[in-house]
Short mmCIF file of C-alpha atoms in Angstrom, two decimals:
data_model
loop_
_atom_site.label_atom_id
_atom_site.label_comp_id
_atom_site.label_asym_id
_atom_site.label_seq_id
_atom_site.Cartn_x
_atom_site.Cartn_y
_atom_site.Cartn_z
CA UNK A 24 87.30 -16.56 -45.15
CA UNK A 25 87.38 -18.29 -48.48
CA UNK A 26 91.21 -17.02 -48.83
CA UNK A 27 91.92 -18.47 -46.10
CA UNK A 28 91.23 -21.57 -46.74
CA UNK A 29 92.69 -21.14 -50.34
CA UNK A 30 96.31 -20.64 -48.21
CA UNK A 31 95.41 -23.51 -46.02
CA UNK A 32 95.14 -25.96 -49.04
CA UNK A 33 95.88 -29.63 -48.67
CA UNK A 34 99.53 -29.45 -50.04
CA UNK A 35 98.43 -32.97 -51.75
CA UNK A 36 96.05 -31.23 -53.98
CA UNK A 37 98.56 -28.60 -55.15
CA UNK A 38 100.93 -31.90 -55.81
CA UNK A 39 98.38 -33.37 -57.68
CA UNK A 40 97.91 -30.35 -60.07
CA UNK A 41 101.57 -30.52 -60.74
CA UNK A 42 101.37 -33.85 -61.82
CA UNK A 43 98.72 -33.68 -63.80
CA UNK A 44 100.02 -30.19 -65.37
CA UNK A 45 103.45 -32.21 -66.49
CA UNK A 46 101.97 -35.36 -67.33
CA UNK A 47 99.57 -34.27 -69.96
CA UNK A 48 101.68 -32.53 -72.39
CA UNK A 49 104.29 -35.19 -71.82
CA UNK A 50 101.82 -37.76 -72.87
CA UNK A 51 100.11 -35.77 -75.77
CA UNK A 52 102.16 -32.21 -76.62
CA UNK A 53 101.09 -29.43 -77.54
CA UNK A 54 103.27 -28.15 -80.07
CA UNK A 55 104.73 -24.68 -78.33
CA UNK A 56 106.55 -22.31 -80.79
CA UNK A 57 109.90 -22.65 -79.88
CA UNK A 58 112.39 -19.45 -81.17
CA UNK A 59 116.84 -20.38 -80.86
CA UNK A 60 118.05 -17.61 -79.05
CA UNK A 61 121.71 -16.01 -79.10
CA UNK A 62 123.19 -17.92 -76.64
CA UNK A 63 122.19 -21.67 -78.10
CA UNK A 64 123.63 -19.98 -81.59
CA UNK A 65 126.71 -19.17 -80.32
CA UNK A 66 127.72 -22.50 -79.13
CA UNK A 67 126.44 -24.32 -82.24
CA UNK A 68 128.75 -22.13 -84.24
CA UNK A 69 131.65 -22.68 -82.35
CA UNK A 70 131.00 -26.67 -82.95
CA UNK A 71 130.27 -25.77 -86.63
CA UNK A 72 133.55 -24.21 -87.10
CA UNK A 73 135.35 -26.83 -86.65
CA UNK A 74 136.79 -28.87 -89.27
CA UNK A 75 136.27 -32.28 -89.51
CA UNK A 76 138.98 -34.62 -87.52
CA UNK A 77 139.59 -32.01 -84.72
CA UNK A 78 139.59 -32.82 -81.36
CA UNK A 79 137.19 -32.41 -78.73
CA UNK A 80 137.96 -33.34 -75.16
CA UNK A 81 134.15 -33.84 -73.30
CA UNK A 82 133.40 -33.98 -69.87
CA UNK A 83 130.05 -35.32 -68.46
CA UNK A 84 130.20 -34.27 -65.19
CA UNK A 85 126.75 -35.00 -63.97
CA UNK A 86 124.96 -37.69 -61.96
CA UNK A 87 121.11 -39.22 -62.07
CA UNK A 88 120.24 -35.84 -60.30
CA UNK A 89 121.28 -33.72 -63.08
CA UNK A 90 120.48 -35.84 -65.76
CA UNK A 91 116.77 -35.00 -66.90
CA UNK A 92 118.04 -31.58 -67.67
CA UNK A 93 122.15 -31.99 -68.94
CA UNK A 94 121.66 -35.65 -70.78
CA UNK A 95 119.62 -34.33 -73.13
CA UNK A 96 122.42 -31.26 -73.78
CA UNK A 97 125.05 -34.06 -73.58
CA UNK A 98 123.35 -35.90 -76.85
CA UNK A 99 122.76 -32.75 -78.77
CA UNK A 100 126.14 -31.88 -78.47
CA UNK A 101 127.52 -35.77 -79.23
CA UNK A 102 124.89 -35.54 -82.22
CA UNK A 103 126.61 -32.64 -83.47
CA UNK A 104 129.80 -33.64 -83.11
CA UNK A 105 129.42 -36.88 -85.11
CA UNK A 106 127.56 -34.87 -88.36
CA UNK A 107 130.89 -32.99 -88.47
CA UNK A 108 132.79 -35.86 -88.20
CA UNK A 109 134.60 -34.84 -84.96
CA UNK A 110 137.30 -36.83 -82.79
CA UNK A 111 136.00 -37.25 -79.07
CA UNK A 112 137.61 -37.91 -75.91
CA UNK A 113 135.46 -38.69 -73.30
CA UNK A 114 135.90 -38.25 -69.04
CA UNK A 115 133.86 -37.54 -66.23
CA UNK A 116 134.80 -35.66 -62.89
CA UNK A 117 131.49 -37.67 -61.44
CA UNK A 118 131.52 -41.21 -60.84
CA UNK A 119 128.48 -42.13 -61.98
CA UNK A 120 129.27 -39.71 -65.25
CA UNK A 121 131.04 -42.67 -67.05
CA UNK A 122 127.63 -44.67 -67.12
CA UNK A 123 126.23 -41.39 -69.47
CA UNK A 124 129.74 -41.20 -71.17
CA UNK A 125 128.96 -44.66 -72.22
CA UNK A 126 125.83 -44.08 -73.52
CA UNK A 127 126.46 -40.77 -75.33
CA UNK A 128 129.21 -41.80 -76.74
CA UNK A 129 127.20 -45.23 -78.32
CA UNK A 130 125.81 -42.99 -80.76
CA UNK A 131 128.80 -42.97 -82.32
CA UNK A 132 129.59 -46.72 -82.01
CA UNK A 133 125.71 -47.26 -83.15
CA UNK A 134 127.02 -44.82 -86.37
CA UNK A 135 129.87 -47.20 -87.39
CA UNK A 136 132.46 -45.25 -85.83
CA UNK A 137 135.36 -46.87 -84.36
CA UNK A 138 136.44 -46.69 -80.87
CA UNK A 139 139.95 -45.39 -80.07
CA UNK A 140 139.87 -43.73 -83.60
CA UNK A 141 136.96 -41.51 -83.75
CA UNK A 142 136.09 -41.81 -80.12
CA UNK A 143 137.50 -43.02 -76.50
CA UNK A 144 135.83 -42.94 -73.15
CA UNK A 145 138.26 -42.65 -70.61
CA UNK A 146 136.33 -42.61 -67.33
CA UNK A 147 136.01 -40.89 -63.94
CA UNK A 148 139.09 -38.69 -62.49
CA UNK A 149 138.98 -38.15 -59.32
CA UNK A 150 140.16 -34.98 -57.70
CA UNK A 151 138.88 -32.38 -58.44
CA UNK A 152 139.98 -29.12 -59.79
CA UNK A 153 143.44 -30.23 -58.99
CA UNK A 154 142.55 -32.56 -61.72
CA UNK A 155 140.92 -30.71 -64.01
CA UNK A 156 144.30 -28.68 -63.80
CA UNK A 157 146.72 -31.76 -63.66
CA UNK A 158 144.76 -33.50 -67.25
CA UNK A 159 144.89 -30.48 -68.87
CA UNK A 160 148.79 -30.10 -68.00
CA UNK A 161 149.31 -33.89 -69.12
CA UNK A 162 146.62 -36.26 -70.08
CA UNK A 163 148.47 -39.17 -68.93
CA UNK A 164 149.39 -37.53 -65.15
CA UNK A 165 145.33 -38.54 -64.70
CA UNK A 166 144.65 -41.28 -67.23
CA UNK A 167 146.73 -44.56 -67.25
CA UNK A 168 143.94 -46.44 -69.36
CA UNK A 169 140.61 -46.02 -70.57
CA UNK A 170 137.58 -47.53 -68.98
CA UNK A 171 138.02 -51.22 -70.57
CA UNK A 172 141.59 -51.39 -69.05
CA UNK A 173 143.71 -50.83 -72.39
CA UNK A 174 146.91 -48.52 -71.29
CA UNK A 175 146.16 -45.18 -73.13
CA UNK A 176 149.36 -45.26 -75.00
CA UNK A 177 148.28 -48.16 -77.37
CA UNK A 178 144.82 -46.33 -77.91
CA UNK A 179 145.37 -44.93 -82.14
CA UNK A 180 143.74 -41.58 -81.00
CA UNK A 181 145.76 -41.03 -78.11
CA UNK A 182 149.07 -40.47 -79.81
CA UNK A 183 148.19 -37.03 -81.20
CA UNK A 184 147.25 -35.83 -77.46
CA UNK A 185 149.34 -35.19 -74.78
CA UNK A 186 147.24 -31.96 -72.93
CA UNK A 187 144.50 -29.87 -73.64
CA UNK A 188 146.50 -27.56 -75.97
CA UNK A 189 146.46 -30.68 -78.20
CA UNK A 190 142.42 -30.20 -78.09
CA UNK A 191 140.04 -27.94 -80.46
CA UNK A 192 137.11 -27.63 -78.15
CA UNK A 193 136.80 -28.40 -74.53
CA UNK A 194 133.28 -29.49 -73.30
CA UNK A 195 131.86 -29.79 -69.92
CA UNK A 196 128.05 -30.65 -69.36
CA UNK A 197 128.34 -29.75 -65.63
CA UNK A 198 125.83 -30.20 -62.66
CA UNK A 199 127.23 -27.49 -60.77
CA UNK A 200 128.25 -27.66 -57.14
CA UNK A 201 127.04 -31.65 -56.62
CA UNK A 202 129.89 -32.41 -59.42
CA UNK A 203 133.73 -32.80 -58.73
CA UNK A 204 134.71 -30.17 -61.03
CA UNK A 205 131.99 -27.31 -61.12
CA UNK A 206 131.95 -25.12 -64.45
CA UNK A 207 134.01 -22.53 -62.45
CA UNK A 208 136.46 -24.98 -62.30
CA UNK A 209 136.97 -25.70 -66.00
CA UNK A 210 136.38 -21.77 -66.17
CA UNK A 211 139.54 -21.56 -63.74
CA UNK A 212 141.79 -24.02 -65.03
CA UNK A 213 141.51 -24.37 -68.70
CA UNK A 214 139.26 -21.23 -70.35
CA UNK A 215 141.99 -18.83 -68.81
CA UNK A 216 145.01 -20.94 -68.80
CA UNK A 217 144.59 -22.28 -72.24
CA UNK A 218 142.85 -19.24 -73.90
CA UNK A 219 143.47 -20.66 -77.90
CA UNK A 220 141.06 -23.90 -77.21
CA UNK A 221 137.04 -22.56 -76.87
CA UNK A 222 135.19 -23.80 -74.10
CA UNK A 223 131.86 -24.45 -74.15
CA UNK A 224 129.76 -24.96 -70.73
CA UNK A 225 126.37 -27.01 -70.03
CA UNK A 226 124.57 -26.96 -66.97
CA UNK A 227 121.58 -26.48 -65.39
CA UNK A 228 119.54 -23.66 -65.48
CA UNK A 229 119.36 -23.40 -62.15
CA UNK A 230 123.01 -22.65 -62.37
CA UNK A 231 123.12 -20.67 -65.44
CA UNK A 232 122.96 -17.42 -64.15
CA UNK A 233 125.91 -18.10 -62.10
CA UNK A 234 127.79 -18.45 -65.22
CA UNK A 235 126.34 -15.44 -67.44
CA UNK A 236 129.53 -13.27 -66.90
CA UNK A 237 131.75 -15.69 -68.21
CA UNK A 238 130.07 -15.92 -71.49
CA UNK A 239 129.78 -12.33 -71.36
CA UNK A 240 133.22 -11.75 -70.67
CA UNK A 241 134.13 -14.30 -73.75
CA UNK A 242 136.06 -16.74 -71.27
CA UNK A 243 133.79 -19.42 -72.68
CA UNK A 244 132.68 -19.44 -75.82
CA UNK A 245 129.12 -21.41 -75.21
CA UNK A 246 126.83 -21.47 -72.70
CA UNK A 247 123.80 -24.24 -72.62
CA UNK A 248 121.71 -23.35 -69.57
CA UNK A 249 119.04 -25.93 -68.93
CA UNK A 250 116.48 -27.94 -70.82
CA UNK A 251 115.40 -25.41 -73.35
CA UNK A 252 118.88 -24.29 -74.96
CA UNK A 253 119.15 -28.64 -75.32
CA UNK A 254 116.13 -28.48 -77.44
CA UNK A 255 117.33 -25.19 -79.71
CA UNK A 256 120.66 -27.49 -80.13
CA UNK A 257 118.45 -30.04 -81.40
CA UNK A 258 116.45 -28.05 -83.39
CA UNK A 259 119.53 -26.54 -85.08
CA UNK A 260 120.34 -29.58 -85.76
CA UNK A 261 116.96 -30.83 -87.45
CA UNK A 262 116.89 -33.53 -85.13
CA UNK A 263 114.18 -32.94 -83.01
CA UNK A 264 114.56 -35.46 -79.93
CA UNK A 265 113.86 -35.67 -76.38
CA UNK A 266 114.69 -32.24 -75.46
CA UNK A 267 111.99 -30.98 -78.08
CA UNK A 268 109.47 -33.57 -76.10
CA UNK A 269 109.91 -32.52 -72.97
CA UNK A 270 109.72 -28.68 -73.12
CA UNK A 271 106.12 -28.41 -73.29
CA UNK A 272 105.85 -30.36 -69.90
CA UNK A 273 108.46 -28.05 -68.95
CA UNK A 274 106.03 -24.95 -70.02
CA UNK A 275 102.97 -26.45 -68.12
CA UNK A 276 104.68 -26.72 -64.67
CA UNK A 277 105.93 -22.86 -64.87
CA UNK A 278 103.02 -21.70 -66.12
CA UNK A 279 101.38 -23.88 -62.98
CA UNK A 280 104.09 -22.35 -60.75
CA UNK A 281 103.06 -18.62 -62.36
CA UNK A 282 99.19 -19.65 -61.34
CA UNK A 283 100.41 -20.65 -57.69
CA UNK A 284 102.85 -17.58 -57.43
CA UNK A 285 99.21 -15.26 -58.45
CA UNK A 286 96.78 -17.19 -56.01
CA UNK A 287 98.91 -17.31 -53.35
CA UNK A 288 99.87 -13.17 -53.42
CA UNK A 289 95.94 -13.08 -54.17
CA UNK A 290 95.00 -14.82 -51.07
CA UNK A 291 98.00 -13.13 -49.33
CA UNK A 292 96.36 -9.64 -49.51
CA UNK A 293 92.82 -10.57 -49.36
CA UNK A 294 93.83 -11.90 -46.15
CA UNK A 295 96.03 -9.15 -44.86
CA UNK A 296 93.67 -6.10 -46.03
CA UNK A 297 90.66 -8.43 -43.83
CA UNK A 298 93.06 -8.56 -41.28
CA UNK A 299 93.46 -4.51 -41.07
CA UNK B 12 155.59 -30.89 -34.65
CA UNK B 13 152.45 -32.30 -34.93
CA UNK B 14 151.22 -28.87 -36.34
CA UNK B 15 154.60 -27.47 -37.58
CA UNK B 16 154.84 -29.74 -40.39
CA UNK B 17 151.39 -29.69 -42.17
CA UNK B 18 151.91 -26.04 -41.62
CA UNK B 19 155.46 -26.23 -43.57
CA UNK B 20 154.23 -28.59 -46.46
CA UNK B 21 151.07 -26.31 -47.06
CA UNK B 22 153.58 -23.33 -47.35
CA UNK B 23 155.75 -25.33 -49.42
CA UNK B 24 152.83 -26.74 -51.50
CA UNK B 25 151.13 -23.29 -51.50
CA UNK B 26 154.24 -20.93 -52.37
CA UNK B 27 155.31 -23.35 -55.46
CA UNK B 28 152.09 -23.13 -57.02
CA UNK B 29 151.70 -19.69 -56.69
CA UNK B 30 155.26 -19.22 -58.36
CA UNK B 31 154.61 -21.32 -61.17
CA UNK B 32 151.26 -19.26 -61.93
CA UNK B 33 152.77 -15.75 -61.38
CA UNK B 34 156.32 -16.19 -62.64
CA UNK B 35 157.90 -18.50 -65.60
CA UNK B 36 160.56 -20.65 -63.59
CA UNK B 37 160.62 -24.12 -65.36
CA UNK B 38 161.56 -26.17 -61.94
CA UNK B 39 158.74 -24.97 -60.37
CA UNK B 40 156.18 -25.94 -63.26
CA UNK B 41 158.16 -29.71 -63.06
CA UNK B 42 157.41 -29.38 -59.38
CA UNK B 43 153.58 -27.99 -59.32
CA UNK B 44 152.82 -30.83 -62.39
CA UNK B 45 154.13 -33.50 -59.87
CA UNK B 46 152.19 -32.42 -57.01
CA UNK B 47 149.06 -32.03 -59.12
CA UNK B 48 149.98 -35.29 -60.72
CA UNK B 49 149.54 -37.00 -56.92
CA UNK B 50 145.87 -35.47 -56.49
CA UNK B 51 143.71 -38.53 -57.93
CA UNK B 52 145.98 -40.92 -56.44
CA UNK B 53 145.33 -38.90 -52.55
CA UNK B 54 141.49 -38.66 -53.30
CA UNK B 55 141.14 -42.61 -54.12
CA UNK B 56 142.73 -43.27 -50.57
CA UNK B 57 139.60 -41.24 -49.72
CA UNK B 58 136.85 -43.54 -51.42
CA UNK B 59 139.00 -46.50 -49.52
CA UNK B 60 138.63 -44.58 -45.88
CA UNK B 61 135.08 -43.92 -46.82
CA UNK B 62 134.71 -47.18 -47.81
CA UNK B 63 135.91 -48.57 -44.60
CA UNK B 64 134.07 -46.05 -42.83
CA UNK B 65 130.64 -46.75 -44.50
CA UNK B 66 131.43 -50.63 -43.63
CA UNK B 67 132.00 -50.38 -39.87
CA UNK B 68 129.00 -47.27 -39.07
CA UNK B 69 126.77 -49.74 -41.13
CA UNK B 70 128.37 -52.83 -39.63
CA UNK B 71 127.59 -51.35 -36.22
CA UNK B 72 124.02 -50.74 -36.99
CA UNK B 73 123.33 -54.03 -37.86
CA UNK B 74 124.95 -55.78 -34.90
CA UNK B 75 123.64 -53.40 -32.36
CA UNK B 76 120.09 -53.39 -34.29
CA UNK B 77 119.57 -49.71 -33.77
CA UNK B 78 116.60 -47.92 -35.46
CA UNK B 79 116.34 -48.89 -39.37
CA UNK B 80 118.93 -51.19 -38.93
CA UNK B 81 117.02 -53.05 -41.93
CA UNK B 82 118.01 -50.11 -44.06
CA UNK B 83 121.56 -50.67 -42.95
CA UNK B 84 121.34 -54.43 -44.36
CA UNK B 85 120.18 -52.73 -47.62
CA UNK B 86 122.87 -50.45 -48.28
CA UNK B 87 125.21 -52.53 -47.49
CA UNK B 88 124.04 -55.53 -49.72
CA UNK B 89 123.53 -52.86 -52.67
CA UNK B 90 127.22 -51.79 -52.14
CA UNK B 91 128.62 -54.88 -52.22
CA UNK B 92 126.23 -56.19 -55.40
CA UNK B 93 127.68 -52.77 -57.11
CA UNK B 94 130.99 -53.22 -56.34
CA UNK B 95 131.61 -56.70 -57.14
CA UNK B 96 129.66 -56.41 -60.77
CA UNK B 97 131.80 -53.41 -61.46
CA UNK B 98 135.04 -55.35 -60.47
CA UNK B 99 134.47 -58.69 -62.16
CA UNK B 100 132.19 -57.85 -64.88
CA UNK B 101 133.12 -54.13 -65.94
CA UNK B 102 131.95 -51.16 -66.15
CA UNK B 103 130.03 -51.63 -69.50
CA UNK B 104 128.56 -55.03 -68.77
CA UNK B 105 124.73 -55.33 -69.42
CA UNK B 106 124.47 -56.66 -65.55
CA UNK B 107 126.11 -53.50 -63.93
CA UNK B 108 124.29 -50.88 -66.92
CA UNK B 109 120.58 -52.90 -65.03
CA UNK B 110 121.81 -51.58 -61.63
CA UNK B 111 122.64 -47.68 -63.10
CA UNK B 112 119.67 -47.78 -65.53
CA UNK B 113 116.43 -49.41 -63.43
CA UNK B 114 118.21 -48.34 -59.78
CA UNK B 115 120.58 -45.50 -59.48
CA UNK B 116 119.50 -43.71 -62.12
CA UNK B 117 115.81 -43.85 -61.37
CA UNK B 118 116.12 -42.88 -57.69
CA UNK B 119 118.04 -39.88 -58.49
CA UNK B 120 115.99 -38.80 -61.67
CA UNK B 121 113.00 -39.42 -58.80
CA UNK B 122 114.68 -37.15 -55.89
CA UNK B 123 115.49 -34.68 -58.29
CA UNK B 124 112.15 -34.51 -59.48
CA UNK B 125 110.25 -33.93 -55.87
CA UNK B 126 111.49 -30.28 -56.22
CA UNK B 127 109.29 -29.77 -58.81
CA UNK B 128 106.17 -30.40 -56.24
CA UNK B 129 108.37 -28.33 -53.04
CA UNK B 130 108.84 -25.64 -55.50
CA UNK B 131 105.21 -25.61 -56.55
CA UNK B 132 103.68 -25.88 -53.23
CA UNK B 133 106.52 -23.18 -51.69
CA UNK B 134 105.29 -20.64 -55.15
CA UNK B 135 101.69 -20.92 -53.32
CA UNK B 136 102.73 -20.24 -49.52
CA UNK B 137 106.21 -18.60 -49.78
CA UNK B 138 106.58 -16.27 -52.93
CA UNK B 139 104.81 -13.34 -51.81
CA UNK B 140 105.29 -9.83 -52.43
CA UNK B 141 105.61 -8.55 -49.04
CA UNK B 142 107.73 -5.45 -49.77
CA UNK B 143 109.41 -4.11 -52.69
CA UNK B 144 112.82 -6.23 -52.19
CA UNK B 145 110.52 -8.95 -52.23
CA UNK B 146 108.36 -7.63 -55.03
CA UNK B 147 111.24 -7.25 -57.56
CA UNK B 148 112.66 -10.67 -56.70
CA UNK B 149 109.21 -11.81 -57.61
CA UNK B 150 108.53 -10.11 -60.87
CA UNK B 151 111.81 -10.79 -62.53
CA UNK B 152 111.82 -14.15 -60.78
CA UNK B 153 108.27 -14.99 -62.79
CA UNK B 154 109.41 -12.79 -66.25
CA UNK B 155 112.91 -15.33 -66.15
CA UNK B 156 110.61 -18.41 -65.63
CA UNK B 157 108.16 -17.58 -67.83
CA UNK B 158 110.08 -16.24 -70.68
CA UNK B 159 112.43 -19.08 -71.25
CA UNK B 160 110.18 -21.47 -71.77
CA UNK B 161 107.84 -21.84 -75.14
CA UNK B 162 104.88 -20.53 -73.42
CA UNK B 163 106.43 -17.20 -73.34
CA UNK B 164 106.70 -16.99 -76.86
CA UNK B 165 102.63 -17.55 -76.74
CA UNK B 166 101.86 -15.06 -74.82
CA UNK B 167 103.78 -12.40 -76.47
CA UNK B 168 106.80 -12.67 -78.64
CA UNK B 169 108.98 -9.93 -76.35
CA UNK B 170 108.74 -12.74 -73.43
CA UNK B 171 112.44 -14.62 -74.34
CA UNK B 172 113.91 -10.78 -75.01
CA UNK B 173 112.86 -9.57 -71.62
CA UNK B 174 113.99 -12.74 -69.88
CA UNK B 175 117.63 -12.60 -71.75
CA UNK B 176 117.85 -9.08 -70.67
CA UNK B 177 117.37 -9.63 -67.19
CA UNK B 178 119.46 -12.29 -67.17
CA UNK B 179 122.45 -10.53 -69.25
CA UNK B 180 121.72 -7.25 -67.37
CA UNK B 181 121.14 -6.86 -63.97
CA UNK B 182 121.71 -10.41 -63.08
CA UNK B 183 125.13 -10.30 -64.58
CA UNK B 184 125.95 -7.09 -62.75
CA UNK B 185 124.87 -8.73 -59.53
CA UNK B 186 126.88 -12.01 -60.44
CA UNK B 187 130.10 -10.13 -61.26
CA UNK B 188 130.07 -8.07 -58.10
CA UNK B 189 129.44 -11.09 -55.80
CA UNK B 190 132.29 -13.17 -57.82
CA UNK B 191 135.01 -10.23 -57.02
CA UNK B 192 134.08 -10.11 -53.73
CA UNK B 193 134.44 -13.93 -53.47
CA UNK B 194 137.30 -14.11 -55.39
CA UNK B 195 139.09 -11.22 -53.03
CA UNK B 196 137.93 -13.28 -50.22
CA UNK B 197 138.99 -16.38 -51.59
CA UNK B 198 142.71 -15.44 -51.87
CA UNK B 199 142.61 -13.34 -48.51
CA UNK B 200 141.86 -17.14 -46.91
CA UNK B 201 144.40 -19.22 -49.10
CA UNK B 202 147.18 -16.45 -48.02
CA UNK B 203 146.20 -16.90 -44.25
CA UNK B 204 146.15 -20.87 -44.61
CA UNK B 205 149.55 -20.50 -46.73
CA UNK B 206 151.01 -18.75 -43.68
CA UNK B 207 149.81 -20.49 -41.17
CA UNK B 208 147.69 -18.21 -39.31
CA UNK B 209 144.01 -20.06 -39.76
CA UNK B 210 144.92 -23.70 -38.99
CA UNK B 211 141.16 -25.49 -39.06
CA UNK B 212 141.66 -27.68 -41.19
CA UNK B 213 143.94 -29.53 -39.11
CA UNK B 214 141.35 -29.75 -36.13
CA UNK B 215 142.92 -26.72 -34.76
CA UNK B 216 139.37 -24.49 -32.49
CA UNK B 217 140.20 -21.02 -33.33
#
């Protein structure tokens, strides 16, 4: 009888608990040990390799929807790429992508670097994989100008790059199938068409496992999958930041889910052996 | 004609990129980078037919004052607010970043974020182990979860090692077999588009 009730609860109350679960540590944490596993290594050294004035071509394909979980990757990665001293070239295959482009990329205006030397945002592309394939082919097929309106070929960092062959690293923090060009796509059209330039993919975790065999398979050289591999980035780094914040929150709500998942089988067979 | 032709130009289309992949022939690189070249260009005729379209359904609502046909008003005063800001004043202006940062950006951090409570109240009525497919999804569904956050490290130090194994292991062997069989049914529908033979996309009932 009791059980029953338990699997009849108020759906508001289990709401609540959620709430409450991810609201507390965000507002005082709790300090979780927090280990860097292979993965998050991996695609920190292939940024560290790099020498300082290469290229990296970075796409933030992802939208408001994505963002809680990919920004955070997005600003590790920027971070890194500015202690190394690292050229980037900024797009988006998501419209609203430019918007977190912009404010990426302001880290390295807010660190005295100079735009269309040591960095360039050149906006949304629309198409597709079709244009994923046709930038990497030619830069300028896709982009006439950047996103102020000044024609590409009179931006200083744009005369060294013509496709992505031109490019050391190729970057896509990717929110999967909502985006324009999913990480399959950059998978399809540059990782195996260009196989000298490293890719490295961030997405969701949600959407990680999707991608597993093409890290395994060393057809991109970096995977960050979610939340947690942002805050290894950052701790690699030594720059804790909001990635480091929020996964303690992120602990409470699965171990909440784990509680739910353990009630509700509880309750489940309490009911069905009353049942028999 | 009226089907003959999109038929011919998606052969023609099809057939040029597939020799440029496969085989080195120079002309038909210049060709495939032109047609490639024309993609953004085709898909921002689509955001002004969408545009349109959104205008007129919208239009419609308002003027016929169907249900919600406040909500109609809405959208289509937030569209135009949005799209005159990021016309005149630019992408980058402190106006248009108000809209993205307090609007757009808060709604869809906000949708987002009610799976959170959907997955929490669907862990309590739906995850049950009522058999042993079931079981299995449900143990190495909680052991993933569990061990990949910080918390797992608390409760014992194996947790992120068991979770990374799952996830390099079996799911990796599931995720490999269900990519070739996609990929193998990928290509068997671009061939029978290529040829002709499955015609839906241009409004053809098969």
């Amino acid at each position: 009888m009791w059980w029953e009730k338990v699997l009849k609860v108020d759906p508001r109350i289990i709401y609540l608990v959620m709430i409450l679960c991810i609201a507390i540590p965000l507002i005082k944490p709790l300090g979780l040990p927090l280990s860097i596993v292979e993965t998050t290594k991996q695609a920190f050294e292939v940024v560290e390799a790099l020498q300082p004035g290469s290229k990296v071509l970075m796409s933030f394909d992802y939208s408001p929807g994505g963002a809680a979980e990919l920004d955070p990757i997005a600003r590790a990665l920027v971070m890194h790429f500015l202690q190394k001293n690292l050229r980037v070239y900024a797009v988006t295959s998501v419209a609203e992508g430019t918007m977190y482009a912009q404010k990426n990329m302001a880290i390295y205006a807010d660190a005295g670097k100079i735009y269309g030397e040591d960095f360039v945002v050149l906006g949304y592309f629309a198409g597709g994989e079709n244009a994923v394939a046709a930038l990497s082919e030619n830069l300028r097929s896709v982009f006439k100008s950047d996103i102020h309106g000044s024609p590409i070929d009179q931006i200083d960092m744009m005369q060294e790059v013509k496709s992505v062959r031109d490019m050391d690293l190729v970057v896509s923090v990717n929110v999967g199938p909502g985006g324009a060009a999913t990480a399959d796509v950059w998978v399809r059209q540059v990782a195996v068409v260009y196989r000298d330039v490293p890719v490295i993919l961030g997405m969701t975790a949600v959407m990680t496992p999707n991608c597993m065999p093409y890290l395994q398979s060393k057809q991109i050289k970096g995977l960050l999958g979610g939340l947690r591999p942002a805050a290894e980035y950052e701790l690699l780094l030594q720059q804790p930041g909001p990635a480091v914040a929020m996964m303690d929150a992120q602990s409470a709500a699965h171990l909440t889910i784990l509680i739910f998942i353990v009630l509700g089988n509880i309750a489940y067979f309490a009911t069905k052996s009353k049942d028999k | 004609m009226k089907d003959v032709i999109p038929v011919l130009v998606t052969y023609f289309i099809g057939a040029v990129m597939m020799i440029e992949f496969f085989f080195v022939a120079p002309w038909a690189i210049s060709v495939s980078a032109s047609i490639r070249s024309w993609t953004p260009v085709i898909t921002a005729f689509a955001v002004i037919v969408g545009t349109v379209n959104l205008v007129l359904v919208h239009g419609k609502n308002i003027s016929r004052k169907t249900v919600g046909w406040y909500r109609s008003i809405v959208l289509l005063a937030s569209f135009l607010v949005t799209a005159v800001l990021g016309l005149t004043v630019g992408q980058g202006a402190s106006s248009y970043m108000f809209i993205f940062d307090n609007i757009l950006n808060t709604v869809g951090s906000t949708m987002f974020a009610l799976c959170a409570f959907y997955i929490g109240s669907s862990a309590f009525r739906a995850f049950q182990a009522r058999n042993l497919q079931a079981t299995v999804l449900l143990v190495s569904g909680v052991l993933v979860m569990i061990g990949r956050v910080p918390i797992g490290e608390y409760i014992s130090k194996h947790m992120p090692n068991i979770a990374q194994w799952i996830m390099d292991v079996p799911n990796t062997a599931g995720q490999r077999a269900m990519m070739i069989a996609m990929g193998i049914g990928f290509v068997s529908q671009c061939l029978r588009i290529l040829v002709g033979y499955n015609r839906k996309h241009l409004g053809a009932v098969e």
